[in-house]
Tab-separated table of C-alpha atoms and ligand atoms in Angstrom:
chain	number	residue	atom	x	y	z
A	1	MET	CA	-14.342	-33.001	-0.619
A	2	THR	CA	-11.844	-34.642	1.765
A	3	THR	CA	-9.397	-32.325	3.475
A	4	PRO	CA	-5.821	-33.003	2.339
A	5	ASN	CA	-3.297	-33.797	5.022
A	6	LEU	CA	-1.496	-30.553	5.860
A	7	SER	CA	0.860	-32.185	8.351
A	8	THR	CA	4.271	-33.634	7.605
A	9	THR	CA	6.062	-36.468	9.393
A	10	ILE	CA	8.790	-34.114	10.652
A	11	LYS	CA	8.844	-33.732	14.433
A	12	PRO	CA	8.994	-30.035	15.501
A	13	THR	CA	12.267	-29.049	17.173
A	14	TRP	CA	10.932	-25.800	18.669
A	15	CYS	CA	11.391	-25.572	22.442
A	16	PRO	CA	8.551	-27.129	24.460
A	17	GLY	CA	5.841	-24.477	24.887
A	18	CYS	CA	7.251	-22.205	22.163
A	19	PHE	CA	4.650	-19.761	20.873
A	20	ASN	CA	5.542	-20.839	17.339
A	21	PHE	CA	3.282	-23.863	17.968
A	22	GLN	CA	0.323	-21.447	18.246
A	23	ILE	CA	1.199	-19.949	14.863
A	24	LEU	CA	1.512	-23.389	13.272
A	25	ALA	CA	-1.850	-24.557	14.665
A	26	ALA	CA	-3.653	-21.377	13.576
A	27	PHE	CA	-2.162	-21.477	10.069
A	28	LYS	CA	-3.135	-25.105	9.526
A	29	ASN	CA	-6.668	-24.471	10.837
A	30	HIS	CA	-7.006	-21.490	8.528
A	31	LEU	CA	-5.850	-23.468	5.491
A	32	GLU	CA	-8.186	-26.348	6.330
A	33	LYS	CA	-11.134	-23.955	6.464
A	34	GLU	CA	-10.153	-22.343	3.152
A	35	ILE	CA	-9.878	-25.772	1.533
A	36	LYS	CA	-13.263	-26.823	2.943
A	37	LYS	CA	-14.713	-23.667	1.336
A	38	GLY	CA	-13.489	-24.905	-2.077
A	39	LYS	CA	-9.857	-23.829	-2.476
A	40	LYS	CA	-7.248	-26.432	-3.467
A	41	LYS	CA	-4.057	-27.129	-1.554
A	42	GLU	CA	-2.172	-26.266	-4.761
A	43	ASP	CA	-3.645	-22.741	-4.687
A	44	PHE	CA	-1.429	-21.997	-1.678
A	45	ALA	CA	2.318	-21.736	-1.185
A	46	ILE	CA	4.529	-21.232	1.845
A	47	VAL	CA	7.726	-19.177	1.860
A	48	THR	CA	9.981	-18.647	4.864
A	49	GLY	CA	13.175	-16.885	5.788
A	50	ILE	CA	15.773	-18.500	8.040
A	51	GLY	CA	15.403	-18.748	11.801
A	52	CYS	CA	13.330	-20.572	14.419
A	53	HIS	CA	10.139	-19.271	12.771
A	54	ALA	CA	11.255	-20.760	9.424
A	55	LYS	CA	10.999	-24.288	10.768
A	56	ILE	CA	7.265	-23.940	10.074
A	57	PHE	CA	8.216	-24.713	6.473
A	58	ASP	CA	9.013	-28.307	7.475
A	59	TYR	CA	5.798	-28.813	9.412
A	60	VAL	CA	3.205	-27.789	6.815
A	61	ASN	CA	2.614	-29.966	3.806
A	62	LEU	CA	2.462	-27.204	1.177
A	63	ASN	CA	4.477	-26.323	-1.907
A	64	GLY	CA	6.912	-23.473	-1.412
A	65	ILE	CA	10.452	-22.247	-0.848
A	66	ASN	CA	12.500	-22.178	2.349
A	67	SER	CA	14.364	-19.061	1.275
A	68	LEU	CA	17.350	-17.116	2.647
A	69	HIS	CA	17.595	-15.010	5.787
A	70	GLY	CA	16.112	-11.607	4.937
A	71	ARG	CA	15.255	-12.646	1.391
A	72	ALA	CA	11.863	-14.293	1.758
A	73	LEU	CA	9.981	-11.356	0.203
A	74	PRO	CA	11.934	-11.126	-3.077
A	75	THR	CA	11.391	-14.886	-3.350
A	76	CYS	CA	7.639	-14.279	-3.080
A	77	LEU	CA	7.841	-11.501	-5.657
A	78	GLY	CA	9.479	-13.883	-8.145
A	79	MET	CA	6.844	-16.532	-7.465
A	80	LYS	CA	4.075	-13.996	-8.036
A	81	VAL	CA	5.573	-12.893	-11.353
A	82	GLY	CA	5.543	-16.552	-12.421
A	83	ASN	CA	2.085	-17.322	-11.056
A	84	PRO	CA	0.109	-14.200	-10.059
A	85	LYS	CA	-2.818	-16.302	-8.792
A	86	LEU	CA	-0.757	-18.137	-6.173
A	87	ASN	CA	-1.924	-17.440	-2.626
A	88	ILE	CA	1.392	-17.006	-0.798
A	89	PHE	CA	1.888	-17.048	2.954
A	90	CYS	CA	5.336	-15.816	3.853
A	91	PHE	CA	6.718	-16.312	7.371
A	92	ALA	CA	9.657	-14.245	8.622
A	93	GLY	CA	11.341	-13.449	11.915
A	94	ASP	CA	11.868	-9.888	13.125
A	95	GLY	CA	15.554	-10.336	12.323
A	96	ASP	CA	14.568	-11.455	8.851
A	97	ALA	CA	11.933	-8.800	8.252
A	98	TYR	CA	13.172	-5.735	10.132
A	99	SER	CA	16.966	-6.109	10.244
A	100	GLU	CA	18.461	-8.116	7.378
A	101	GLY	CA	15.483	-7.758	4.992
A	102	ILE	CA	13.989	-4.352	5.813
A	103	GLU	CA	14.555	-2.992	2.299
A	104	HIS	CA	12.463	-5.778	0.789
A	105	LEU	CA	9.654	-5.158	3.260
A	106	VAL	CA	9.510	-1.470	2.334
A	107	HIS	CA	9.192	-2.237	-1.375
A	108	ALA	CA	6.799	-5.187	-0.999
A	109	ALA	CA	4.461	-2.816	0.840
A	110	ARG	CA	4.920	-0.094	-1.797
A	111	TYR	CA	4.329	-2.508	-4.684
A	112	ASN	CA	1.251	-3.906	-2.902
A	113	ILE	CA	1.989	-7.527	-3.791
A	114	ASP	CA	-1.177	-9.559	-3.154
A	115	MET	CA	0.176	-11.921	-0.482
A	116	THR	CA	0.246	-12.433	3.279
A	117	PHE	CA	3.414	-11.568	5.202
A	118	ILE	CA	3.546	-12.902	8.746
A	119	VAL	CA	6.279	-11.696	11.105
A	120	HIS	CA	7.035	-13.808	14.178
A	121	ASN	CA	8.267	-10.906	16.298
A	122	ASN	CA	10.170	-12.219	19.324
A	123	GLN	CA	12.374	-9.072	19.370
A	124	ILE	CA	15.490	-11.235	19.042
A	125	PHE	CA	17.596	-13.270	16.622
A	126	ALA	CA	16.523	-16.514	18.318
A	127	LEU	CA	18.071	-19.284	16.228
A	128	THR	CA	21.518	-17.711	16.620
A	129	VAL	CA	20.936	-17.603	20.402
A	130	GLY	CA	19.712	-14.171	21.252
A	131	GLN	CA	21.308	-11.133	19.609
A	132	PRO	CA	19.259	-7.902	19.408
A	133	THR	CA	17.351	-7.031	16.233
A	134	ALA	CA	15.950	-3.694	15.036
A	135	VAL	CA	13.024	-4.088	17.450
A	136	THR	CA	14.878	-4.998	20.645
A	137	GLU	CA	14.419	-2.576	23.525
A	138	LEU	CA	17.073	-0.073	24.657
A	139	GLY	CA	19.490	-1.431	27.220
A	140	PHE	CA	19.081	-5.109	26.258
A	141	ILE	CA	22.329	-6.876	27.148
A	142	ASP	CA	23.855	-9.856	25.390
A	143	LYS	CA	27.383	-10.925	24.490
A	144	THR	CA	27.388	-8.746	21.352
A	145	ASN	CA	26.088	-5.691	23.290
A	146	PRO	CA	27.670	-5.977	26.747
A	147	LYS	CA	26.891	-2.309	27.467
A	148	GLY	CA	23.307	-2.676	26.306
A	149	VAL	CA	21.494	-1.730	23.080
A	150	LYS	CA	21.978	1.970	22.325
A	151	ASN	CA	19.621	2.443	19.344
A	152	PRO	CA	15.898	2.817	19.929
A	153	PRO	CA	13.690	0.135	18.396
A	154	LEU	CA	11.969	0.559	15.053
A	155	ASN	CA	8.167	0.690	15.120
A	156	PRO	CA	7.185	-1.636	12.242
A	157	ILE	CA	3.450	-0.936	12.488
A	158	GLU	CA	4.058	2.811	12.181
A	159	LEU	CA	6.483	2.176	9.306
A	160	MET	CA	3.963	0.029	7.424
A	161	ILE	CA	1.189	2.586	7.902
A	162	SER	CA	3.491	5.409	6.750
A	163	LEU	CA	4.070	3.413	3.553
A	164	ARG	CA	0.294	2.982	3.258
A	165	ALA	CA	0.645	-0.808	3.274
A	166	SER	CA	-2.806	-1.983	2.308
A	167	PHE	CA	-3.509	-4.219	5.347
A	168	VAL	CA	-1.670	-3.754	8.642
A	169	ALA	CA	-2.383	-5.844	11.732
A	170	ARG	CA	-0.758	-7.010	14.941
A	171	VAL	CA	-1.840	-9.872	17.189
A	172	PHE	CA	-0.434	-11.833	20.105
A	173	ALA	CA	0.811	-15.375	19.472
A	174	ASP	CA	-2.470	-16.922	20.451
A	175	ALA	CA	-3.995	-19.393	17.972
A	176	LYS	CA	-7.490	-17.862	18.233
A	177	GLN	CA	-6.257	-14.304	17.576
A	178	ILE	CA	-4.108	-15.481	14.688
A	179	GLU	CA	-6.925	-17.424	13.051
A	180	GLU	CA	-9.221	-14.415	13.361
A	181	VAL	CA	-6.737	-12.057	11.712
A	182	LEU	CA	-5.990	-14.573	8.943
A	183	LYS	CA	-9.715	-14.753	8.234
A	184	GLU	CA	-9.948	-10.943	8.101
A	185	ALA	CA	-6.862	-10.753	5.888
A	186	SER	CA	-8.209	-13.380	3.471
A	187	LYS	CA	-10.988	-10.944	2.488
A	188	HIS	CA	-8.427	-8.326	1.419
A	189	LYS	CA	-6.568	-8.083	-1.898
A	190	GLY	CA	-3.065	-6.636	-1.585
A	191	PHE	CA	-0.076	-6.748	0.759
A	192	LYS	CA	-1.261	-8.107	4.080
A	193	PHE	CA	1.211	-7.337	6.860
A	194	ILE	CA	0.528	-9.278	10.042
A	195	GLU	CA	2.876	-8.999	12.981
A	196	ILE	CA	2.598	-11.635	15.698
A	197	LEU	CA	4.075	-10.765	19.099
A	198	GLN	CA	5.728	-14.098	19.801
A	199	PRO	CA	7.760	-14.099	23.022
A	200	CYS	CA	10.868	-16.275	22.830
A	201	LEU	CA	10.761	-18.246	26.084
A	202	ILE	CA	14.544	-18.556	26.191
A	203	PHE	CA	16.024	-15.310	24.865
A	204	HIS	CA	13.198	-12.717	25.100
A	205	PRO	CA	10.428	-14.040	27.344
A	206	ASP	CA	7.886	-11.191	27.237
A	207	ILE	CA	4.796	-13.182	28.064
A	208	ASN	CA	3.770	-10.123	30.074
A	209	TYR	CA	2.660	-8.390	26.879
A	210	LYS	CA	-0.780	-9.917	27.179
A	211	ASN	CA	-1.446	-7.815	30.291
A	212	PHE	CA	-0.739	-4.548	28.429
A	213	ALA	CA	-2.755	-5.373	25.325
A	214	TYR	CA	-6.180	-4.202	24.211
A	215	GLN	CA	-8.202	-4.983	21.106
A	216	LEU	CA	-8.680	-2.178	18.588
A	217	LYS	CA	-12.130	-3.453	17.702
A	218	ASP	CA	-13.234	-2.895	21.332
A	219	LYS	CA	-12.369	0.800	20.908
A	220	LYS	CA	-14.380	1.068	17.684
A	221	HIS	CA	-11.170	1.854	15.771
A	222	ASN	CA	-11.837	2.557	12.079
A	223	PRO	CA	-9.023	0.889	10.053
A	224	LYS	CA	-9.725	3.174	7.084
A	225	ASP	CA	-8.752	6.238	9.118
A	226	LEU	CA	-5.047	6.881	8.435
A	227	ASN	CA	-4.596	9.434	11.237
A	228	SER	CA	-6.220	7.268	13.852
A	229	ALA	CA	-4.226	4.214	12.686
A	230	THR	CA	-0.977	6.210	13.009
A	231	LYS	CA	-1.932	7.439	16.484
A	232	ARG	CA	-2.744	3.915	17.635
A	233	ALA	CA	0.503	2.587	16.138
A	234	ARG	CA	2.502	5.111	18.193
A	235	GLU	CA	0.977	3.887	21.455
A	236	PHE	CA	3.519	1.060	21.600
A	237	ASP	CA	7.122	1.841	20.691
A	238	TYR	CA	8.556	-1.674	21.302
A	239	ASP	CA	10.780	-0.313	24.065
A	240	LYS	CA	10.700	-1.364	27.726
A	241	LEU	CA	7.262	-1.817	29.261
A	242	THR	CA	6.194	0.833	31.777
A	243	LYS	CA	3.019	1.201	33.819
A	244	LYS	CA	1.660	3.437	31.050
A	245	THR	CA	2.364	1.014	28.152
A	246	LYS	CA	-0.622	0.064	26.002
A	247	ILE	CA	-0.330	-2.465	23.204
A	248	PRO	CA	-3.108	-2.199	20.630
A	249	LEU	CA	-3.895	-5.444	18.823
A	250	GLY	CA	-6.018	-6.149	15.742
A	251	VAL	CA	-6.321	-4.473	12.362
A	252	PHE	CA	-4.752	-0.977	12.354
A	253	TYR	CA	-5.098	-0.003	8.723
A	254	ILE	CA	-6.815	-1.066	5.501
A	255	GLU	CA	-6.581	0.703	2.165
A	256	LYS	CA	-7.900	-0.609	-1.138
A	257	LYS	CA	-5.523	0.059	-4.023
A	258	PRO	CA	-4.224	-1.633	-7.198
A	259	THR	CA	-2.068	-4.679	-6.570
A	260	PHE	CA	1.355	-5.395	-8.056
A	261	GLU	CA	-0.202	-8.179	-10.139
A	262	GLU	CA	-2.841	-5.836	-11.595
A	263	LYS	CA	-0.214	-3.216	-12.375
A	264	ILE	CA	2.055	-5.618	-14.332
A	265	LYS	CA	-0.747	-7.187	-16.403
B	301	TPP	C1	22.344	-13.779	5.080
B	301	TPP	C2	22.411	-14.405	6.433
B	301	TPP	N1	22.762	-13.652	7.501
B	301	TPP	C3	22.792	-14.211	8.726
B	301	TPP	C4	22.490	-15.541	8.902
B	301	TPP	C5	22.581	-16.165	10.265
B	301	TPP	N2	21.292	-16.373	10.861
B	301	TPP	C6	20.616	-17.538	10.733
B	301	TPP	S1	19.205	-17.571	11.616
B	301	TPP	C7	19.473	-16.020	12.175
B	301	TPP	C8	18.537	-15.398	13.180
B	301	TPP	C9	17.127	-15.356	12.726
B	301	TPP	O1	16.440	-14.446	13.529
B	301	TPP	P1	14.960	-14.069	13.182
B	301	TPP	O2	14.815	-13.770	11.741
B	301	TPP	O3	14.508	-13.011	14.119
B	301	TPP	O4	14.171	-15.427	13.443
B	301	TPP	P2	13.984	-16.271	14.796
B	301	TPP	O5	15.124	-17.246	14.868
B	301	TPP	O6	13.980	-15.311	15.939
B	301	TPP	O7	12.661	-16.946	14.596
B	301	TPP	C10	20.644	-15.470	11.656
B	301	TPP	C11	21.162	-14.121	11.966
B	301	TPP	C12	22.114	-16.287	7.749
B	301	TPP	N3	21.758	-17.567	7.843
B	301	TPP	N4	22.093	-15.705	6.550
């Protein structure tokens, strides 16, 4: 079988060196491998929110919907009701997923929709030039917060585990790490939450994160252990980095349970 062309003719307008290019490359590689294994391009769909991350919609030659800011997940839900077999990859920013659209994320995890939700977490509203989101660190200053952010950041990994989301992972925006987690996630049926730490080179350039990270699999972490997953999730609170900061990466939590599609049959 020949591999269909997954590229479009649209030239990316991300900043040179933007970590979104790593996400794009990994996603296309993953799809190509799935198609080589026998899946059809039409088995997949792409859904995005609005933001820098959402430009990925223009660069991948797949059916789908470039949805509204914060409303990508209800769009996926509707698509799944219409076609439960569709393999949906939904891309959202942290503004999209954790600020504007947090209510949808909570319920998508509860419903256990069988789909993959990928958050490009740059801890900033990037497309609108750098306002803080729900995961921006305390004290961050911009024109909308001249005295600095006063509310502590949300911990999305801890939130997802507390909701018993059925697959919870976090990786750095490195194509190899992303491809690996997509491969792991493809074996799982249910709501697959994957957060990608994706520094924004202009408005939130935390490339330093790599130096604080460790891989959960190197610590023999068991993703079926809820208590251990919660403990690991609390190791990084998304606030300012200190000498003691540790950022666990990899699969935190996996739980097998009935999917939304099975429940509405
Ligand atoms: C309902 C709605 N609210 C606000 C906006 C304005 N807006 C467009 S992009 C954006 C920022 C997106 O930030 P994020 O989701 O974190 O993605 P990023 O640009 O960082 O990839 C905002 C606030 C909008 N388009 N629609």
